[in-house]
PDB file of C-alpha atoms in Angstrom:
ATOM      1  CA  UNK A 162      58.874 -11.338  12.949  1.00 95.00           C
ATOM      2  CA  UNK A 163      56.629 -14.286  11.678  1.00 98.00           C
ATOM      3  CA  UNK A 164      56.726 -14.669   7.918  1.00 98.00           C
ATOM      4  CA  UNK A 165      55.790 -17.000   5.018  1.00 98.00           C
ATOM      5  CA  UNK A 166      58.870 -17.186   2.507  1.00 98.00           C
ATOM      6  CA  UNK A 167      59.010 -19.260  -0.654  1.00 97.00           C
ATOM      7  CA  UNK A 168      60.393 -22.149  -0.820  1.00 97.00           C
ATOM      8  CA  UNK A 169      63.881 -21.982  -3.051  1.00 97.00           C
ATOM      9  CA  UNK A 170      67.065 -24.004  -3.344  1.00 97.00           C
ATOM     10  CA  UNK A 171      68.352 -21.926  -0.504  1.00 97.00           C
ATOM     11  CA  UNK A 172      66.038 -22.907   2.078  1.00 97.00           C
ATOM     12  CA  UNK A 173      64.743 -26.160   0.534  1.00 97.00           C
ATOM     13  CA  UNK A 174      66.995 -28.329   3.246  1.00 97.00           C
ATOM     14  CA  UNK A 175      66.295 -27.139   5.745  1.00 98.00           C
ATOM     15  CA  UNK A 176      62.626 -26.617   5.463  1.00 98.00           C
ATOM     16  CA  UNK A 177      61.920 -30.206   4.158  1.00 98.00           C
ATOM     17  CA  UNK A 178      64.342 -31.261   7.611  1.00 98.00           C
ATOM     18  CA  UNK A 179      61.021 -30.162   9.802  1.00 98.00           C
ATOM     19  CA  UNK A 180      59.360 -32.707  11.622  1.00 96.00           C
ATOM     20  CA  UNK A 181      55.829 -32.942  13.208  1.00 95.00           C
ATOM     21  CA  UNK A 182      55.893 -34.258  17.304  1.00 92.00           C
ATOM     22  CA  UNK A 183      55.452 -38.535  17.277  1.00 90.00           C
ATOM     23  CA  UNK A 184      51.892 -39.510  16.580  1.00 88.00           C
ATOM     24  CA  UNK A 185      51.065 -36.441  14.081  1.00 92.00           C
ATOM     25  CA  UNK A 186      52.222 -38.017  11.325  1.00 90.00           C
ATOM     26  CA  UNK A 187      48.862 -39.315  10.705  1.00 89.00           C
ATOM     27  CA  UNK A 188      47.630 -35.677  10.378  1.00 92.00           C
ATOM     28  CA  UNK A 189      49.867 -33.960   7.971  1.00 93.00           C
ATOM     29  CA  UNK A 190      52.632 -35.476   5.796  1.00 93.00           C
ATOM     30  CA  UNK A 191      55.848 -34.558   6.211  1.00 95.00           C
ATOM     31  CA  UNK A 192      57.515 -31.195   3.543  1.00 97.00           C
ATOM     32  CA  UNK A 193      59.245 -33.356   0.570  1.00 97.00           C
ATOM     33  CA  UNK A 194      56.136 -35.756   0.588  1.00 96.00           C
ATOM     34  CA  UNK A 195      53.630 -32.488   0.558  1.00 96.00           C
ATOM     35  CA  UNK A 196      55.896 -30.795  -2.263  1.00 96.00           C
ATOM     36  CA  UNK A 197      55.316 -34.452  -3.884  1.00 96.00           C
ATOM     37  CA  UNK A 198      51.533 -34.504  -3.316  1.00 94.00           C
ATOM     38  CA  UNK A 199      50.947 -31.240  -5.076  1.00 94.00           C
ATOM     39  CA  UNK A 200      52.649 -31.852  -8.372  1.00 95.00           C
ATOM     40  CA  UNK A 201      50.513 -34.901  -8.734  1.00 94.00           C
ATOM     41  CA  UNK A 202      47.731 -32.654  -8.512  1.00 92.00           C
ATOM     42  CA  UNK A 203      48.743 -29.657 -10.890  1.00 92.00           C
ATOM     43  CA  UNK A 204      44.905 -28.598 -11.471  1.00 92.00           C
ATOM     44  CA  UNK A 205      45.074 -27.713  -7.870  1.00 92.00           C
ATOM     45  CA  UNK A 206      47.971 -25.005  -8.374  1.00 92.00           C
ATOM     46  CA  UNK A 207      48.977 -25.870  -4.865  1.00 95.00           C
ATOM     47  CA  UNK A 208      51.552 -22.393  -3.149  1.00 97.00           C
ATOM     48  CA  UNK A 209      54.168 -23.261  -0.582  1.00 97.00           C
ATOM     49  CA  UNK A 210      55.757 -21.456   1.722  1.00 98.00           C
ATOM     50  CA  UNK A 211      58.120 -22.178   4.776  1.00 98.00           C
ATOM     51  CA  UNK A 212      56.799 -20.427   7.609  1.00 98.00           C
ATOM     52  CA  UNK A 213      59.991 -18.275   9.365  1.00 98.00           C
ATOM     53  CA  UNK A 214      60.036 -16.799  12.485  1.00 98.00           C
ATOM     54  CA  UNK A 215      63.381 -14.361  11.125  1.00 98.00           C
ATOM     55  CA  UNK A 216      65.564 -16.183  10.174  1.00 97.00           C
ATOM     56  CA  UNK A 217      64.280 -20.003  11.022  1.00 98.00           C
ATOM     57  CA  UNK A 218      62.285 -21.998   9.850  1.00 98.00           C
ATOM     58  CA  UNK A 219      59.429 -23.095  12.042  1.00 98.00           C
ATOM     59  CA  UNK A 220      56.904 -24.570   9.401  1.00 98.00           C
ATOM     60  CA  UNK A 221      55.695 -25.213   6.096  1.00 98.00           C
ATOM     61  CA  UNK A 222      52.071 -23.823   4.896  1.00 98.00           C
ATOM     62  CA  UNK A 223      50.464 -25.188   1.421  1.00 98.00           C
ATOM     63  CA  UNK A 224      47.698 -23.815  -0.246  1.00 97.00           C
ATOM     64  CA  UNK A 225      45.267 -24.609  -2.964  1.00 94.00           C
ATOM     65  CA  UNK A 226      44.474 -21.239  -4.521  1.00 90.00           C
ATOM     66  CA  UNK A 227      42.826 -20.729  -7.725  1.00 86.00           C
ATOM     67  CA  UNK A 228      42.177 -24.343  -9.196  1.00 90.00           C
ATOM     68  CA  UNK A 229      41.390 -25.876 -12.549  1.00 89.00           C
ATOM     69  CA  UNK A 230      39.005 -28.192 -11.911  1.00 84.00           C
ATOM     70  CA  UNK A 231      35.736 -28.416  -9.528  1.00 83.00           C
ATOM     71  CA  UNK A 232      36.743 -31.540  -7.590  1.00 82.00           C
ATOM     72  CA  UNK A 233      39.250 -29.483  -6.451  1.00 86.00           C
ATOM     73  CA  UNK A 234      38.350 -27.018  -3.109  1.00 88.00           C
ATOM     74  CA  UNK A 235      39.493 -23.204  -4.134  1.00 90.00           C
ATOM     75  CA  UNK A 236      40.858 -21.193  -1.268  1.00 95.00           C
ATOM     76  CA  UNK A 237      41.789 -24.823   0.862  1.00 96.00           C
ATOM     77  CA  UNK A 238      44.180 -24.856   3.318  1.00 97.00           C
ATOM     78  CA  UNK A 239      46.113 -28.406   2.212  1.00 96.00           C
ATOM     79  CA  UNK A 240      48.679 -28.302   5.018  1.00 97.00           C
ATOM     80  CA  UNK A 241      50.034 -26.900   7.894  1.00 98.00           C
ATOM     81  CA  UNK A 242      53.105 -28.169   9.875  1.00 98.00           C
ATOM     82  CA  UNK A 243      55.280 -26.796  12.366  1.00 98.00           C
ATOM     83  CA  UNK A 244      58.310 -28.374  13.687  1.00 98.00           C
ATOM     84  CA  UNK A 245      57.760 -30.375  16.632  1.00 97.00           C
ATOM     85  CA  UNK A 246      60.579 -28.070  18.413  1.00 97.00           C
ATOM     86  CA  UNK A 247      58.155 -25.213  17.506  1.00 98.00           C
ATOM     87  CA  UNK A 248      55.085 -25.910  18.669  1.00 96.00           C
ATOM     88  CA  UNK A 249      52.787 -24.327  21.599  1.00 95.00           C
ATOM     89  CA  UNK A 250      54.244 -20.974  20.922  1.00 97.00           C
ATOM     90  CA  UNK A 251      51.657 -19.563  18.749  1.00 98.00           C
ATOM     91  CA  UNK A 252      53.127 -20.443  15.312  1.00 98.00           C
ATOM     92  CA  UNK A 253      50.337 -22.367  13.938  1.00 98.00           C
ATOM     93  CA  UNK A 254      47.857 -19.407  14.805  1.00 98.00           C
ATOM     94  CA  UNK A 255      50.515 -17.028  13.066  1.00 98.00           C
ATOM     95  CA  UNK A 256      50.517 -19.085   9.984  1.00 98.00           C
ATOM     96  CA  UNK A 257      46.957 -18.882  10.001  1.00 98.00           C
ATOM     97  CA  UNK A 258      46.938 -15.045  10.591  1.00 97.00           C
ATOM     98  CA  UNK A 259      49.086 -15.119   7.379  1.00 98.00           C
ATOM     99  CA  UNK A 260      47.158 -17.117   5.163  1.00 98.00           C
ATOM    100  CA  UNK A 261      43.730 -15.590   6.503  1.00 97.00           C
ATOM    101  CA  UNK A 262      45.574 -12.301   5.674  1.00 95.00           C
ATOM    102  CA  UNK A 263      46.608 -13.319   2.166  1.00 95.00           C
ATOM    103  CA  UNK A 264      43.341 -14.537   0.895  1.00 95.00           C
ATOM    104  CA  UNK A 265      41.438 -11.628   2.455  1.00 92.00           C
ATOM    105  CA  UNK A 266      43.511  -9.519   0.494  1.00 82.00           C
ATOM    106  CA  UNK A 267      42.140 -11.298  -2.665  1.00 86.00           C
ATOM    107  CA  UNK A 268      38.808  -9.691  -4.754  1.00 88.00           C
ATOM    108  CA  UNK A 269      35.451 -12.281  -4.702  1.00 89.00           C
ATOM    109  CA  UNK A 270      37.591 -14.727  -1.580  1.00 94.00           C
ATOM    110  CA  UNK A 271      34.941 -15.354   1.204  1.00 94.00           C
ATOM    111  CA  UNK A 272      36.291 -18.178   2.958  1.00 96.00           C
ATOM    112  CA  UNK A 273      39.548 -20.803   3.446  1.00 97.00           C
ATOM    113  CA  UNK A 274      38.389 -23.894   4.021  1.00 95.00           C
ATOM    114  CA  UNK A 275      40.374 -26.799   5.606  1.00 95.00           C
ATOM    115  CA  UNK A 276      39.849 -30.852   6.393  1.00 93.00           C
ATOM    116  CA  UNK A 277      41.600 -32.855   8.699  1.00 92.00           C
ATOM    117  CA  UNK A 278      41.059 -36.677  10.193  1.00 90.00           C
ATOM    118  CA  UNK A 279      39.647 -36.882  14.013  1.00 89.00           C
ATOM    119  CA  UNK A 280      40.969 -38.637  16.522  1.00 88.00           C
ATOM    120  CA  UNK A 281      43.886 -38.062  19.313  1.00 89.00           C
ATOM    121  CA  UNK A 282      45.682 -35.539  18.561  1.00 89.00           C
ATOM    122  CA  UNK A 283      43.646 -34.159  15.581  1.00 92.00           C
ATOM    123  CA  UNK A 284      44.411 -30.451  14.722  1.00 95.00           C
ATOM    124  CA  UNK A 285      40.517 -30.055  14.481  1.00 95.00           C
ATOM    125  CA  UNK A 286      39.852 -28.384  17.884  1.00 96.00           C
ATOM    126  CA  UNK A 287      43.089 -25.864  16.935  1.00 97.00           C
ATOM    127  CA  UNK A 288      40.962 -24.715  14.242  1.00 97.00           C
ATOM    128  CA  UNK A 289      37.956 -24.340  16.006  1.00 97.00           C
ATOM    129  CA  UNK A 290      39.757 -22.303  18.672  1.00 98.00           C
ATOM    130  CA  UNK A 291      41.103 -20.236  15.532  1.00 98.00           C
ATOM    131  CA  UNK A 292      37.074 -19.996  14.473  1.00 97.00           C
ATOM    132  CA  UNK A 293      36.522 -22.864  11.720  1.00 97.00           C
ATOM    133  CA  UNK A 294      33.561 -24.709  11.744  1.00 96.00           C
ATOM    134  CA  UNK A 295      32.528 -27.877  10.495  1.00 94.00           C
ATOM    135  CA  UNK A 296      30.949 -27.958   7.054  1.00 89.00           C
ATOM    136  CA  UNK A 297      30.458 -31.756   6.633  1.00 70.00           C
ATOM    137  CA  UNK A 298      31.514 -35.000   7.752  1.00 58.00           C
ATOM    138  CA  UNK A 299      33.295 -37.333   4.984  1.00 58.00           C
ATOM    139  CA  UNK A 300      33.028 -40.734   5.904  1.00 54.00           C
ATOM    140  CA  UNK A 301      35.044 -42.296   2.714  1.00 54.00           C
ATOM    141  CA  UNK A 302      38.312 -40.098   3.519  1.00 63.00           C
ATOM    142  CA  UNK A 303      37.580 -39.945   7.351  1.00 72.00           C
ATOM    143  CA  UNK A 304      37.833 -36.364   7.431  1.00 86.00           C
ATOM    144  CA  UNK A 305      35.687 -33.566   8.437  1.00 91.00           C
ATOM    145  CA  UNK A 306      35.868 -30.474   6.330  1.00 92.00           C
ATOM    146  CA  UNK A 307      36.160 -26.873   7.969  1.00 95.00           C
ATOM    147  CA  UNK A 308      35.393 -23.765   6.567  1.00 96.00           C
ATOM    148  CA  UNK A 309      36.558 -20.324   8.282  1.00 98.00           C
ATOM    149  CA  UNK A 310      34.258 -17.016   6.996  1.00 97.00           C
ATOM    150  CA  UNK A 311      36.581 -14.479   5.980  1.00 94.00           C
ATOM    151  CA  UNK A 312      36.315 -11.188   8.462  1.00 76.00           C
ATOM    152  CA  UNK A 313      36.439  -8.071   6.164  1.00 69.00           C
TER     153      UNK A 313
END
């Protein structure tokens, strides 16, 4: 069974020990420099969860849910990782599942919208496969933002 769990003292090894495959790096940063990343951005109120198939740990999922300030996105899926032993078995698309699943559940949420640098290896055609589509381009940060409608 494919979960998101918080992330506690228990679990906090072993979830920040997951590692993306060589040349993703460039795509997502790593768990303790994610967990890092969102307290220097409070306003943001950024969730994290480790993403368990039962009892293992195959990613990490962050979130930017309700925010406090409008250069902030609401609803933004700020990273997704799974373990480079973990991947091509349909755990990314689970962890989406799961956070589609968690902000459809949520009054007035339309849409979770994601960005992500192109290039080789870019997640960007994994979330248009999953049904994201580009929004805009954003030269300065070199990333193309990606917004996924909400099914009701």
């Amino acid at each position: 069974m494919i979960t998101l769990q918080p992330i506690t003292d228990a679990n906090r090894g072993a979830v920040e020990a997951l590692r993306v495959a060589p040349g993703q790096e460039r795509y997502v940063s790593g768990v303790a420099e994610s967990i890092r990343e969102a307290e220097e951005y409070p306003g943001a109120h950024a969730i994290q969860w480790a993403l368990y198939d039962g009892d293992t740990p195959v990613g990490f999922v962050m979130v930017a849910d309700e925010v406090d300030d409008p250069e902030y996105v609401p609803h933004y899926l700020w990273k997704l990782l799974i373990d480079a032993r973990h991947q091509r078995k349909g755990y990314g698309t689970a962890a989406l599942d799961l956070v589609v699943g968690y902000f459809r559940g949520r009054p007035g949420v339309e849409a979770l919208t994601t960005s992500a640098r192109e290039g080789e290896g870019s997640p960007i055609p994994f979330y248009e496969r999953y049904g994201f589509r580009r929004v805009e381009d954003a030269p300065a940060e070199r990333e193309v933002l990606m917004r996924y409608e909400l099914p009701r």
